[in-house]
Every structure is written in structure tokens, then in C-alpha cells.
Coordinates of C-alpha atoms in Angstrom, one line a residue:
M1 CA 118.3 77.0 352.5
T2 CA 117.3 76.9 349.5
L3 CA 117.1 73.6 348.4
F4 CA 115.1 72.8 352.8
T5 CA 112.9 74.9 351.2
F6 CA 112.0 73.9 347.8
G7 CA 111.0 71.2 349.4
A8 CA 109.2 71.6 352.3
S9 CA 106.8 73.7 350.3
R10 CA 106.6 70.3 347.9
R11 CA 105.8 68.2 350.3
L12 CA 103.3 70.6 351.6
G13 CA 101.6 71.0 348.1
A14 CA 101.2 67.7 347.8
L15 CA 99.5 67.7 350.9
A16 CA 97.4 69.7 350.2
L17 CA 96.4 68.1 347.2
I18 CA 95.7 64.9 349.5
T19 CA 93.4 66.6 351.2
I20 CA 91.8 68.1 348.3
L21 CA 91.0 64.9 347.1
A22 CA 90.0 62.5 350.5
G23 CA 87.8 65.5 350.8
A24 CA 85.4 65.3 347.3
C25 CA 85.1 61.6 348.5
A26 CA 84.3 61.5 351.4
P27 CA 81.0 61.3 352.7
P28 CA 77.9 64.4 353.4
D29 CA 77.5 66.3 355.9
D30 CA 75.2 64.8 359.5
S31 CA 73.1 67.6 358.6
T32 CA 72.3 67.3 355.6
A33 CA 71.5 63.6 355.1
Q34 CA 69.9 65.2 358.9
T35 CA 67.8 67.2 356.6
A36 CA 66.5 64.7 352.9
E37 CA 65.5 61.9 356.2
V38 CA 62.9 64.5 358.0
A39 CA 62.0 65.8 354.7
A40 CA 60.4 63.0 353.0
P41 CA 57.8 61.7 355.4
S42 CA 56.3 65.0 356.3
T43 CA 55.2 64.0 353.3
A44 CA 52.6 61.3 354.1
P45 CA 50.8 63.1 357.7
V46 CA 49.3 65.5 354.3
A47 CA 47.7 62.7 352.3
A48 CA 46.3 61.1 355.4
K49 CA 45.0 65.1 356.4
S50 CA 43.6 65.7 352.0
A51 CA 41.7 62.2 351.8
E52 CA 39.7 62.9 354.6
P53 CA 37.3 65.3 354.4
Q54 CA 36.5 62.6 351.8
T55 CA 35.7 59.6 353.7
V56 CA 34.1 60.8 356.8
P57 CA 30.7 63.0 355.6
A58 CA 29.7 60.3 353.6
A59 CA 30.2 57.4 356.6
V60 CA 28.2 59.7 358.6
A61 CA 25.6 60.9 356.3
E62 CA 24.2 57.6 355.4
P63 CA 23.1 56.1 358.9
E64 CA 21.6 59.9 358.7
D65 CA 19.7 58.8 355.6
Q66 CA 18.2 56.1 357.2
D67 CA 16.9 56.0 360.1
T68 CA 15.1 59.5 359.3
P69 CA 11.8 58.8 359.8
A70 CA 8.7 59.9 357.5
P71 CA 6.5 62.7 359.0
S72 CA 3.6 62.2 361.3
T73 CA 1.1 64.5 359.8
E74 CA 1.6 62.6 357.2
V75 CA 0.3 58.9 357.7
R76 CA -2.4 58.1 360.2
Q77 CA -1.9 53.7 360.5
G78 CA -4.8 52.5 361.6
G79 CA -3.2 51.4 365.4
D80 CA -1.5 49.2 363.5
V81 CA 2.5 50.0 363.5
S82 CA 2.9 46.8 361.4
L83 CA 1.5 48.3 358.5
L84 CA 3.4 49.2 355.2
P85 CA 3.5 51.7 352.6
A86 CA 2.3 50.6 349.0
Q87 CA 5.6 48.4 346.7
P88 CA 5.2 49.4 343.3
D89 CA 4.5 46.0 342.4
A90 CA 0.8 46.5 344.5
R91 CA -2.6 46.9 342.8
W92 CA -3.8 50.7 342.4
M93 CA -7.6 50.7 341.3
Q94 CA -7.4 50.9 337.6
K95 CA -11.6 50.4 337.1
G96 CA -14.2 51.6 339.7
L97 CA -17.1 53.9 338.9
V98 CA -18.1 57.5 340.4
I99 CA -21.2 59.4 340.6
G100 CA -21.2 63.0 341.6
S101 CA -20.8 65.6 342.9
W102 CA -24.0 66.0 345.0
S103 CA -23.6 69.6 347.5
L104 CA -22.5 69.3 350.8
D105 CA -24.6 70.1 353.5
P106 CA -22.9 72.3 356.1
A107 CA -24.5 70.9 359.1
L108 CA -24.0 67.3 357.9
G109 CA -21.1 67.3 355.9
L110 CA -20.5 63.7 355.4
D111 CA -23.0 62.5 357.1
E112 CA -25.6 63.3 354.8
A113 CA -25.8 60.1 353.1
W114 CA -27.7 59.2 349.3
I115 CA -27.4 55.6 348.6
D116 CA -26.9 52.8 351.2
E117 CA -24.2 52.9 352.0
E118 CA -23.3 49.7 353.6
E119 CA -25.0 47.6 352.1
L120 CA -24.3 48.9 348.5
R121 CA -22.7 45.5 347.1
E122 CA -22.6 46.3 343.4
A123 CA -22.9 49.7 341.4
F124 CA -24.1 49.7 337.5
T125 CA -22.9 52.7 334.8
K126 CA -26.1 54.4 334.2
D127 CA -27.5 53.9 337.0
R128 CA -29.5 57.2 338.2
V129 CA -29.2 58.3 342.1
K130 CA -31.0 62.0 342.6
R131 CA -30.4 62.9 339.1
R132 CA -27.5 61.2 339.0
E133 CA -25.4 58.7 337.5
W134 CA -22.2 56.2 337.4
K135 CA -19.7 56.0 335.3
G136 CA -16.8 54.3 335.1
F137 CA -13.4 54.2 334.5
S138 CA -9.7 53.4 333.6
S139 CA -7.1 55.1 334.9
Q140 CA -3.3 54.1 333.4
T141 CA -2.1 55.6 336.8
A142 CA -2.4 55.9 339.9
R143 CA -4.8 58.5 340.9
V144 CA -8.2 58.1 339.9
P145 CA -9.3 60.9 338.4
I146 CA -12.4 61.6 340.1
D147 CA -12.7 65.4 339.0
N148 CA -12.4 65.3 335.4
L149 CA -15.4 62.5 335.5
M150 CA -17.8 64.3 338.2
Q151 CA -20.7 66.9 337.4
K152 CA -18.4 69.4 339.7
K153 CA -19.4 72.0 341.5
P154 CA -17.7 75.1 342.5
G155 CA -18.2 73.0 346.3
P156 CA -18.5 72.9 348.6
I157 CA -19.0 68.9 347.5
F158 CA -19.0 65.4 347.9
G159 CA -19.3 62.0 345.6
Y160 CA -18.9 58.3 345.7
I161 CA -16.3 56.2 344.9
Y162 CA -17.1 52.5 343.7
A163 CA -15.4 49.3 342.9
L164 CA -14.8 45.1 343.9
V165 CA -11.6 43.7 344.8
Q166 CA -11.6 40.4 343.0
R167 CA -9.6 37.0 343.3
N168 CA -9.2 35.0 340.4
R169 CA -7.8 32.2 342.6
P170 CA -7.3 29.1 340.2
D171 CA -7.6 26.8 342.4
Q172 CA -11.3 28.5 342.6
T173 CA -10.7 28.5 346.0
W174 CA -11.1 31.9 348.6
P175 CA -9.6 30.9 352.4
D176 CA -9.4 34.8 354.0
E177 CA -6.7 36.9 353.0
E178 CA -5.6 39.3 355.2
A179 CA -4.6 42.9 353.2
V180 CA -4.0 46.7 353.8
L181 CA -6.0 49.4 352.1
H182 CA -4.3 52.7 351.5
I183 CA -6.1 56.0 350.1
T184 CA -4.7 59.3 349.1
H185 CA -7.5 61.9 349.7
H186 CA -6.8 65.9 349.8
G187 CA -10.2 66.7 352.1
P188 CA -12.6 64.4 354.0
M189 CA -12.8 60.8 353.4
K190 CA -14.8 58.2 354.0
A191 CA -14.6 54.3 353.0
W192 CA -16.2 51.1 353.9
F193 CA -15.0 47.9 353.0
D194 CA -17.9 45.5 352.6
G195 CA -20.1 47.6 354.1
R196 CA -18.0 48.6 357.6
P197 CA -16.4 51.8 358.0
V198 CA -13.0 51.4 357.9
F199 CA -12.4 56.3 357.6
D200 CA -13.9 58.6 359.2
E201 CA -11.4 61.1 358.1
D202 CA -11.7 65.8 358.9
T203 CA -9.1 66.3 356.8
P204 CA -8.3 70.2 356.3
S205 CA -9.5 71.6 352.7
G206 CA -6.7 71.0 349.7
T207 CA -4.2 68.7 352.9
S208 CA -3.1 65.8 350.9
N209 CA -3.2 63.1 353.9
T210 CA -2.2 58.6 353.0
V211 CA -4.1 56.5 355.4
R212 CA -4.0 52.9 356.0
M213 CA -5.8 50.2 357.2
R214 CA -6.0 46.5 357.6
V215 CA -8.9 44.4 356.5
T216 CA -9.7 41.6 355.6
L217 CA -10.5 39.8 351.6
T218 CA -12.9 37.0 351.8
D219 CA -15.2 35.0 348.9
A220 CA -14.3 35.9 345.4
Y221 CA -15.5 39.7 345.3
D222 CA -15.5 42.4 347.8
V223 CA -16.6 46.2 347.7
V224 CA -15.1 48.8 348.4
L225 CA -17.5 52.1 348.5
I226 CA -15.1 55.5 349.4
K227 CA -17.0 59.3 349.8
V228 CA -14.8 61.7 349.6
G229 CA -15.9 65.5 350.1
S230 CA -14.1 69.3 348.9
P231 CA -15.5 72.3 350.9
A232 CA -13.4 74.5 349.6
G233 CA -13.4 73.6 346.0
E234 CA -10.2 71.6 346.5
S235 CA -9.5 68.3 344.5
L236 CA -11.8 65.4 344.9
D237 CA -8.7 62.3 342.8
V238 CA -7.8 60.1 345.0
T239 CA -5.1 57.5 345.4
V240 CA -6.6 53.7 346.3
V241 CA -4.8 50.5 346.1
L242 CA -4.2 46.9 347.8
S243 CA -1.4 45.7 348.9
D244 CA -0.7 42.4 351.3
L245 CA 0.8 43.3 354.6
S246 CA 4.5 43.7 354.2
G247 CA 3.2 46.1 351.5
K248 CA 3.5 43.7 348.3
A249 CA 1.4 42.7 345.4
I250 CA -1.6 40.6 346.4
D251 CA -1.7 36.9 343.6
F252 CA -4.5 37.2 341.9
M253 CA -6.0 40.3 342.4
A254 CA -7.3 42.3 340.5
W255 CA -9.5 45.5 340.2
N256 CA -13.7 44.9 338.3
T257 CA -16.6 47.0 338.2
V258 CA -19.0 43.6 337.6
R259 CA -19.0 39.8 338.7
I260 CA -18.0 38.0 335.8
P261 CA -18.5 34.4 334.7
G262 CA -17.4 31.6 336.5
I263 CA -16.0 33.3 339.6
P264 CA -18.7 32.9 342.4
R265 CA -21.2 35.9 342.8
D266 CA -21.8 36.6 346.8
I267 CA -24.4 37.5 346.3
P268 CA -27.5 37.2 344.5
L269 CA -28.3 37.9 341.1
R270 CA -30.1 41.9 340.9
E271 CA -32.7 42.2 338.8
R272 CA -33.3 44.5 336.6

């Protein structure tokens, strides 16, 4: 009896040892493997969501910025929607003459003419008009500094700006050429191109306004005459630019105040 018990006990012990060793070498429980498989892909959606806000706004904002039109009240394009803004290489009025200022008649406004506005083809420094003299300027910026050049009164006042558009073409031919005259001003303004009225702007005092008009260059010289008013004493300064129809610079074009030798004058010599 004693031997049987001891032998059985040894067999049971051996079986228990085999079971323990087998358990140590067995594969992991299915629940543990499933947990690992689910946990690994669960991080991918989180990464995708965190990147989404960084890309979507940029893609949406770009076309909105490109399609935003300029306020229609700032620019009047002379009835021609094909006219484009002047590009940086287009030439602003670097040289010209100014004269003024005179008191602005409250009834006539800019309709009061102190010179022959449509027939003026030539002006010279120190020429006098009603106790005022033409003064020359050469500007390093696009803004013509009229306030510093005129004998400016408190207002309401007006004055004139004169310049020549010169085409120094090497082939010595001057075919008609379409161009765009751009003017930015701060009050009422009138302008003529070769004596033809191109602008008559009754802009409210203190309002900055940009206007554009298609013009035609003819011969070697063309005359630009601008009349600016200041009903409430605001600035008379203007910006004047001439460009081609795409807004770019015109070949062989420059601003001047006198007709130079070697280029046809297009008008008879003035007797002085």
C-alpha cells in the first residue's frame, strides 16, 4: 500500500512538471494577440486627422485670394474693360511743368479756363499766365509733387500739369500706337491728350481715385495736359503713368518738356 502510493505520487508529480513546462512554451492567448492587432492600426486614423487641418485651409484660401476683385469704386477704366493696371516697368511722368495755383470759382469749378486747354502744344519754364509762371520738375518717384511746386493757397484752388510723351524710335518712323493713360488724383480733375478731352472727374474732396483711358500716340510727340482742383485744400499731387494696352512699358518712350533736335517737332517753331 505504501509503495503504490509513493509510485503514484511520483507519477503525478512528473505529470505536473510536464504540464508546467508545456504551458511556458505554449503560444500566447488569443485575446492578447487580438488586442495587439487592434491597437496597432488604431494610431493611423489619429495621424491622418491631425494633418487634415493643415492642408485643407491652404487649398481653399488660394483661389479665394486670386478671385477677389478690386473694389469697383476705386478705378474707372474709361468704358474699356480690357484696360489693365500699369506694371512696375511702365514709365511714370518723370519730367513736366506745373503752373498755379489760382482760386477756384465756386460756380464754374474746373470749367474756368486760364489757358487755351485744347490748343496748348508747347510750354516753357518762366512763361507767365496771369501772374503765375510755369515751373519745371524732375521726379524720382511716381507721385508728381505739385504741392511743393505751386504757390499753393489755402483753397479752393486749381492748377495745371503739362508734359510731352516722346518716342525716340531708332528707325525714325512714328506709326500710330495704342496706349493707356493712368492718372491717380485726390479731387476734381480734367485731362487732355493732344487737345482731346479724355477725363472730366468730379471726384469728392479728399478721395483718392485712379482712372484709365485708351489713347493713341501719333508722330514723335504727344501732349498731356492735366487740370487738378482742391475744393477743400487737400493735396493736388497726382500720379501719371503711360503704358501699352497690357500695362507694360512702351518701347522708346520717355517723358519730356521740350522738343529736342533730331526728332520732328510736329508743330511749327515758336517765335520768341
